[in-house]
Amino acid sequence: TISDDKKLPLGLHPVKLVVRGDHTTIDLYLTVLPPKSEAVIFSIDGSFTSSFSVSHHDPK
């Protein structure tokens, strides 16, 4: 659970992730949608969707 003072508003937000050890980074966009919104989640190489179930069903 995220506290109210830490929640981002609806919209598209730029995010930079930094690895603590070697300081490598990746830039991404995080989209905050209204509750009960339908969305499609995918990854370019398929690594996310092949190893994690977003629909509560085993994808394998």
Coordinates of C-alpha atoms in Angstrom, one line a residue:
T1 CA 0.0 0.0 0.0
I2 CA 1.3 3.4 -0.9
S3 CA 0.5 6.3 1.5
D4 CA -1.5 9.2 0.1
D5 CA 1.4 11.6 0.4
K6 CA 3.5 9.3 -1.9
K7 CA 0.9 8.6 -4.6
L8 CA 1.4 10.1 -8.0
P9 CA -1.6 11.8 -9.7
L10 CA -3.2 10.3 -12.8
G11 CA -1.1 10.7 -15.9
L12 CA 2.2 9.8 -17.5
H13 CA 5.3 10.2 -15.3
P14 CA 9.0 10.0 -16.3
V15 CA 10.9 7.7 -13.9
K16 CA 14.6 7.0 -13.6
L17 CA 15.7 3.8 -11.9
V18 CA 19.2 3.6 -10.5
V19 CA 21.0 0.4 -9.4
R20 CA 22.5 1.1 -6.0
G21 CA 25.7 -0.9 -6.6
D22 CA 27.0 0.2 -10.0
H23 CA 24.8 3.3 -10.6
T24 CA 23.5 2.0 -14.0
T25 CA 20.2 3.6 -14.9
I26 CA 17.1 3.1 -17.0
D27 CA 14.6 5.8 -17.9
L28 CA 10.9 4.8 -18.3
Y29 CA 7.4 6.2 -18.2
L30 CA 4.9 5.1 -15.5
T31 CA 1.3 5.6 -16.3
V32 CA -1.2 6.1 -13.4
L33 CA -4.7 5.1 -14.4
P34 CA -8.0 5.6 -12.7
P35 CA -9.2 2.6 -10.5
K36 CA -11.0 -0.2 -12.5
S37 CA -9.4 0.9 -15.8
E38 CA -8.6 -1.7 -18.4
A39 CA -5.1 -1.8 -19.7
V40 CA -2.8 -3.9 -21.8
I41 CA 0.6 -4.7 -20.3
F42 CA 3.5 -6.0 -22.5
S43 CA 7.2 -6.0 -22.9
I44 CA 9.2 -5.8 -26.1
D45 CA 11.2 -9.0 -25.6
G46 CA 8.5 -10.9 -23.8
S47 CA 10.6 -11.5 -20.6
F48 CA 8.0 -9.8 -18.3
T49 CA 4.9 -11.5 -19.7
S50 CA 6.4 -14.9 -19.9
S51 CA 7.5 -15.0 -16.3
F52 CA 4.8 -13.1 -14.5
S53 CA 1.0 -13.4 -14.5
V54 CA -0.9 -10.2 -14.5
S55 CA -4.2 -12.0 -14.8
H56 CA -3.7 -14.3 -11.8
H57 CA -3.3 -17.3 -14.2
D58 CA 0.0 -19.1 -14.8
P59 CA 1.1 -18.0 -18.3
K60 CA 3.1 -21.2 -18.8

